[in-house]
Amino acid sequence: MVVDKLRETELDRLFQAFADSTRRDIVRRVTVGEFSVSGLAALYAMSFAAVQKHVAVLERASLVTKEKRGREQIVRGDHDGLQKARRLLDEYEHIWRQRAARMADILAEG
Amino acid sequence: MVVDKLRETELDRLFQAFADSTRRDIVRRVTVGEFSVSGLAALYAMSFAAVQKHVAVLERASLVTKEKRGREQIVRGDHDGLQKARRLLDEYEHIWRQRAARMADILAEG
DNA sequence: CTTATCTACAACCATTTGGTTGTACAATAA
DNA sequence: TTATTGTACAACCAAATGGTTGTAGATAAG
């Protein structure tokens, strides 16, 4: 089978990135507006370094990008990761609907 | 704020459950057909107990259900978890589109 | 120049995760 | 009845995760 190992680890990272409420909140915020890493850090009851790590996780998952501006690092939402995650769940939804259709057919035949 | 702690841990579990390729594969399989836990275990290069744990993770995330049939435990796909995950990502997509629309407005004004 | 701010990164720690083996028990098959 | 099969669960282990503090380097402000 081999199932495309690269894409699999990409998806691992994506969903892992979503699996934390602080990171989900960061994604929402940086999609709406502009935040530096320290600007984000000010929002949560944890250290700067902890937030920095969360941002790094999101970056590896293509859910945010960072861009240096002066001494600050501006974090912005990246549509790429979100799209990929949605695509996978849509795939699952499709499989589900096919199954539902098959079951309807069986009932109609019966 | 308080952001509904219950729903947040629910989402933590959901995305954590998706963050493993074996578990994603199990979800696909049990959505299409019927599998016992040992039937699933036969598919992967890991112990029965490991697969059993994966199924437990999926069950806690409302992505599968188990039903006892004789001495077997039948695993089936559960649409509930999938729907919730999709709903969250759709929310994010919506936020993204609003942002895009805002940016278009600004360009139109300017 | 000196000080304050923003970031990066290492080292450390506790807990969780993803795997293992082993034991026990219920249900089926011989 | 006895053996086999399917499951559950505990105990254990290595690695990853989510947090901390501390140090150091750029950049901006006084």
Short mmCIF file of C-alpha atoms (C1' of nucleotides) in Angstrom, two decimals:
data_model
loop_
_atom_site.label_atom_id
_atom_site.label_comp_id
_atom_site.label_asym_id
_atom_site.label_seq_id
_atom_site.Cartn_x
_atom_site.Cartn_y
_atom_site.Cartn_z
CA MET A 1 0.00 0.00 0.00
CA VAL A 2 2.59 2.54 1.20
CA VAL A 3 -0.08 5.30 1.40
CA ASP A 4 2.17 8.30 0.73
CA LYS A 5 4.19 8.58 3.93
CA LEU A 6 5.01 12.24 3.33
CA ARG A 7 1.41 13.34 3.18
CA GLU A 8 0.64 11.21 6.21
CA THR A 9 3.20 12.91 8.44
CA GLU A 10 2.02 16.24 7.04
CA LEU A 11 -1.48 15.38 8.22
CA ASP A 12 -0.13 14.14 11.55
CA ARG A 13 1.40 17.58 12.11
CA LEU A 14 -1.71 19.38 10.96
CA PHE A 15 -4.15 17.65 13.26
CA GLN A 16 -1.64 17.60 16.09
CA ALA A 17 -1.41 21.38 15.66
CA PHE A 18 -5.20 21.70 15.97
CA ALA A 19 -5.28 19.46 19.03
CA ASP A 20 -4.56 22.27 21.49
CA SER A 21 -6.96 25.06 22.42
CA THR A 22 -4.24 27.70 22.76
CA ARG A 23 -3.05 26.94 19.24
CA ARG A 24 -6.60 27.00 17.87
CA ASP A 25 -7.04 30.40 19.49
CA ILE A 26 -3.81 31.68 17.96
CA VAL A 27 -4.96 30.55 14.52
CA ARG A 28 -8.24 32.46 14.90
CA ARG A 29 -6.51 35.61 16.08
CA VAL A 30 -3.80 35.78 13.45
CA THR A 31 -6.36 35.13 10.73
CA VAL A 32 -8.33 38.19 11.76
CA GLY A 33 -5.52 40.58 12.67
CA GLU A 34 -1.80 41.05 12.97
CA PHE A 35 0.12 39.84 15.97
CA SER A 36 3.76 39.66 16.92
CA VAL A 37 4.89 36.63 18.93
CA SER A 38 5.12 38.75 22.07
CA GLY A 39 1.74 40.30 21.24
CA LEU A 40 0.31 36.80 21.27
CA ALA A 41 2.25 35.84 24.40
CA ALA A 42 0.58 38.72 26.27
CA LEU A 43 -2.81 37.05 25.72
CA TYR A 44 -2.13 33.78 27.54
CA ALA A 45 -1.25 32.76 31.07
CA MET A 46 2.00 31.13 30.06
CA SER A 47 5.57 32.12 29.29
CA PHE A 48 6.77 33.77 26.11
CA ALA A 49 8.81 30.66 25.30
CA ALA A 50 5.73 28.45 25.57
CA VAL A 51 3.81 30.61 23.10
CA GLN A 52 6.86 30.69 20.86
CA LYS A 53 6.76 26.89 20.79
CA HIS A 54 3.06 26.86 19.95
CA VAL A 55 3.70 29.22 17.05
CA ALA A 56 6.49 26.94 15.85
CA VAL A 57 4.12 23.96 15.89
CA LEU A 58 1.59 25.95 13.84
CA GLU A 59 4.29 27.05 11.43
CA ARG A 60 5.46 23.48 10.81
CA ALA A 61 1.84 22.59 10.08
CA SER A 62 1.48 25.43 7.55
CA LEU A 63 -1.23 27.04 9.62
CA VAL A 64 0.69 30.28 10.18
CA THR A 65 3.68 32.06 8.69
CA LYS A 66 6.16 34.38 10.37
CA GLU A 67 7.70 37.47 8.88
CA LYS A 68 10.37 39.60 10.47
CA ARG A 69 9.55 43.28 10.84
CA GLY A 70 12.11 45.29 12.74
CA ARG A 71 12.79 43.42 15.94
CA GLU A 72 9.38 41.83 15.87
CA GLN A 73 8.22 38.64 14.23
CA ILE A 74 4.77 39.07 12.74
CA VAL A 75 2.57 35.97 12.74
CA ARG A 76 -0.08 35.63 10.06
CA GLY A 77 -2.63 32.99 9.22
CA ASP A 78 -1.73 30.62 6.38
CA HIS A 79 -4.65 29.21 4.41
CA ASP A 80 -2.62 26.26 3.18
CA GLY A 81 -2.81 24.06 6.28
CA LEU A 82 -6.45 24.82 6.87
CA GLN A 83 -7.31 23.82 3.32
CA LYS A 84 -5.47 20.53 3.60
CA ALA A 85 -7.19 19.62 6.83
CA ARG A 86 -10.58 20.51 5.39
CA ARG A 87 -9.89 18.49 2.29
CA LEU A 88 -9.21 15.38 4.33
CA LEU A 89 -12.35 15.75 6.43
CA ASP A 90 -14.36 16.39 3.26
CA GLU A 91 -12.97 13.13 1.90
CA TYR A 92 -14.20 11.34 5.00
CA GLU A 93 -17.57 13.00 4.70
CA HIS A 94 -17.75 11.79 1.10
CA ILE A 95 -16.99 8.22 2.15
CA TRP A 96 -19.69 8.52 4.76
CA ARG A 97 -22.28 9.71 2.25
CA GLN A 98 -21.38 6.91 -0.16
CA ARG A 99 -21.98 4.45 2.61
CA ALA A 100 -25.32 6.06 3.39
CA ALA A 101 -26.26 5.87 -0.30
CA ARG A 102 -25.29 2.18 -0.44
CA MET A 103 -27.44 1.46 2.56
CA ALA A 104 -30.36 3.26 0.97
CA ASP A 105 -29.91 1.15 -2.18
CA ILE A 106 -29.93 -2.05 -0.19
CA LEU A 107 -33.15 -1.04 1.51
CA ALA A 108 -34.72 -0.14 -1.85
CA GLU A 109 -33.76 -3.50 -3.37
CA GLY A 110 -34.88 -5.49 -0.33
CA MET B 1 -14.05 34.69 28.37
CA VAL B 2 -13.87 31.09 29.70
CA VAL B 3 -14.48 29.78 26.14
CA ASP B 4 -16.49 26.67 27.03
CA LYS B 5 -13.82 24.42 28.52
CA LEU B 6 -15.88 21.29 27.85
CA ARG B 7 -16.10 21.86 24.13
CA GLU B 8 -12.41 22.72 24.02
CA THR B 9 -11.29 19.42 25.53
CA GLU B 10 -13.76 17.68 23.23
CA LEU B 11 -12.00 19.30 20.27
CA ASP B 12 -8.60 18.47 21.75
CA ARG B 13 -9.57 14.80 21.75
CA LEU B 14 -11.04 14.97 18.27
CA PHE B 15 -8.02 16.46 16.56
CA GLN B 16 -5.65 14.40 18.68
CA ALA B 17 -7.53 11.34 17.42
CA PHE B 18 -7.02 12.43 13.81
CA ALA B 19 -3.34 13.11 14.41
CA ASP B 20 -2.25 9.52 13.76
CA SER B 21 -2.23 7.77 10.41
CA THR B 22 -3.22 4.39 11.82
CA ARG B 23 -6.26 5.94 13.46
CA ARG B 24 -7.20 7.83 10.29
CA ASP B 25 -6.99 4.54 8.42
CA ILE B 26 -9.20 2.81 10.97
CA VAL B 27 -11.80 5.56 10.62
CA ARG B 28 -11.88 5.13 6.84
CA ARG B 29 -12.19 1.35 7.07
CA VAL B 30 -14.92 1.19 9.66
CA THR B 31 -16.93 3.80 7.78
CA VAL B 32 -16.95 1.63 4.67
CA GLY B 33 -17.30 -1.80 6.22
CA GLU B 34 -17.59 -3.78 9.41
CA PHE B 35 -14.55 -4.73 11.44
CA SER B 36 -13.99 -6.39 14.76
CA VAL B 37 -11.10 -5.12 16.86
CA SER B 38 -9.07 -8.22 16.01
CA GLY B 39 -10.07 -7.84 12.36
CA LEU B 40 -8.55 -4.37 12.45
CA ALA B 41 -5.50 -5.59 14.38
CA ALA B 42 -4.74 -8.04 11.57
CA LEU B 43 -4.26 -5.10 9.18
CA TYR B 44 -1.41 -3.37 10.99
CA ALA B 45 2.14 -4.25 11.95
CA MET B 46 1.51 -3.80 15.65
CA SER B 47 0.08 -5.73 18.55
CA PHE B 48 -3.59 -6.32 19.20
CA ALA B 49 -3.33 -4.23 22.38
CA ALA B 50 -1.92 -1.27 20.43
CA VAL B 51 -4.84 -1.34 17.99
CA GLN B 52 -7.22 -1.73 20.90
CA LYS B 53 -5.81 1.50 22.34
CA HIS B 54 -6.19 3.32 19.03
CA VAL B 55 -9.83 2.25 18.87
CA ALA B 56 -10.30 3.51 22.44
CA VAL B 57 -8.88 6.91 21.45
CA LEU B 58 -11.28 7.06 18.50
CA GLU B 59 -14.18 6.04 20.70
CA ARG B 60 -13.46 8.81 23.24
CA ALA B 61 -13.43 11.25 20.32
CA SER B 62 -16.83 10.03 19.06
CA LEU B 63 -15.29 8.93 15.78
CA VAL B 64 -16.23 5.27 16.21
CA THR B 65 -18.57 3.19 18.34
CA LYS B 66 -18.15 -0.38 19.56
CA GLU B 67 -20.86 -2.97 19.83
CA LYS B 68 -20.48 -6.43 21.27
CA ARG B 69 -21.52 -9.29 19.02
CA GLY B 70 -20.81 -12.73 20.39
CA ARG B 71 -17.23 -12.72 21.51
CA GLU B 72 -16.33 -10.01 19.05
CA GLN B 73 -16.47 -6.26 19.43
CA ILE B 74 -17.67 -4.63 16.22
CA VAL B 75 -16.26 -1.19 15.46
CA ARG B 76 -18.33 1.20 13.39
CA GLY B 77 -17.83 4.73 12.17
CA ASP B 78 -19.61 7.46 14.15
CA HIS B 79 -20.58 10.55 12.19
CA ASP B 80 -20.74 12.69 15.31
CA GLY B 81 -17.05 13.38 15.78
CA LEU B 82 -16.46 13.95 12.09
CA GLN B 83 -19.25 16.52 11.97
CA LYS B 84 -17.86 18.42 14.93
CA ALA B 85 -14.37 18.57 13.49
CA ARG B 86 -15.72 19.73 10.13
CA ARG B 87 -17.85 22.35 11.79
CA LEU B 88 -14.80 23.87 13.49
CA LEU B 89 -12.74 23.96 10.31
CA ASP B 90 -15.70 25.49 8.46
CA GLU B 91 -15.80 28.18 11.13
CA TYR B 92 -12.14 28.93 10.47
CA GLU B 93 -12.76 28.99 6.77
CA HIS B 94 -15.55 31.48 7.33
CA ILE B 95 -13.26 33.73 9.36
CA TRP B 96 -10.73 33.50 6.57
CA ARG B 97 -13.25 34.51 3.92
CA GLN B 98 -14.43 37.45 6.01
CA ARG B 99 -10.86 38.63 6.20
CA ALA B 100 -10.45 38.25 2.46
CA ALA B 101 -13.65 40.25 1.93
CA ARG B 102 -12.41 42.99 4.27
CA MET B 103 -9.18 43.22 2.38
CA ALA B 104 -11.07 43.49 -0.89
CA ASP B 105 -13.14 46.34 0.60
CA ILE B 106 -10.04 48.20 1.66
CA LEU B 107 -8.61 47.89 -1.81
CA ALA B 108 -11.89 49.12 -3.33
CA GLU B 109 -12.00 52.16 -1.03
CA GLY B 110 -8.34 53.04 -1.50
"C1'" DC C 1 26.30 54.64 24.89
"C1'" DT C 2 23.10 52.37 27.74
"C1'" DT C 3 18.89 50.33 28.54
"C1'" DA C 4 14.81 48.04 27.39
"C1'" DT C 5 12.30 44.95 24.16
"C1'" DC C 6 11.67 41.03 21.08
"C1'" DT C 7 13.26 36.86 19.70
"C1'" DA C 8 15.83 32.39 19.62
"C1'" DC C 9 17.32 28.45 21.73
"C1'" DA C 10 19.12 25.22 25.21
"C1'" DA C 11 18.33 22.55 29.29
"C1'" DC C 12 15.32 20.70 32.25
"C1'" DC C 13 10.93 18.52 34.16
"C1'" DA C 14 6.31 16.17 34.54
"C1'" DT C 15 2.84 14.11 31.93
"C1'" DT C 16 1.02 11.96 27.90
"C1'" DT C 17 1.48 8.99 23.98
"C1'" DG C 18 2.27 4.93 21.36
"C1'" DG C 19 4.07 0.96 21.70
"C1'" DT C 20 5.22 -3.66 24.18
"C1'" DT C 21 4.36 -8.19 27.01
"C1'" DG C 22 1.74 -10.78 30.20
"C1'" DT C 23 -2.38 -12.27 32.60
"C1'" DA C 24 -7.26 -13.23 32.97
"C1'" DC C 25 -11.79 -14.18 31.34
"C1'" DA C 26 -15.79 -15.02 28.20
"C1'" DA C 27 -17.48 -17.15 24.05
"C1'" DT C 28 -16.93 -20.32 20.33
"C1'" DA C 29 -15.13 -24.64 18.16
"C1'" DA C 30 -13.30 -29.42 18.34
"C1'" DT D 1 -14.44 -31.03 28.33
"C1'" DT D 2 -10.63 -28.89 26.28
"C1'" DA D 3 -8.55 -25.88 23.18
"C1'" DT D 4 -8.83 -21.66 20.59
"C1'" DT D 5 -10.25 -17.08 19.78
"C1'" DG D 6 -11.46 -12.27 20.96
"C1'" DT D 7 -11.27 -9.01 24.34
"C1'" DA D 8 -9.84 -6.28 28.48
"C1'" DC D 9 -6.55 -4.46 31.31
"C1'" DA D 10 -2.26 -3.81 34.00
"C1'" DA D 11 2.58 -2.87 34.05
"C1'" DC D 12 6.26 -1.28 31.81
"C1'" DC D 13 9.25 1.58 28.50
"C1'" DA D 14 11.02 5.16 25.19
"C1'" DA D 15 9.85 9.20 22.95
"C1'" DA D 16 7.06 13.25 22.35
"C1'" DT D 17 4.47 17.13 24.39
"C1'" DG D 18 3.69 21.25 26.95
"C1'" DG D 19 5.40 23.72 30.12
"C1'" DT D 20 9.40 26.15 32.81
"C1'" DT D 21 13.88 29.08 33.54
"C1'" DG D 22 18.05 30.94 31.88
"C1'" DT D 23 21.24 32.79 28.47
"C1'" DA D 24 22.39 35.36 24.48
"C1'" DG D 25 21.88 38.29 20.24
"C1'" DA D 26 19.37 42.03 17.49
"C1'" DT D 27 16.88 46.01 17.23
"C1'" DA D 28 14.75 50.19 19.13
"C1'" DA D 29 14.36 53.85 22.57
"C1'" DG D 30 16.40 57.14 26.16
#
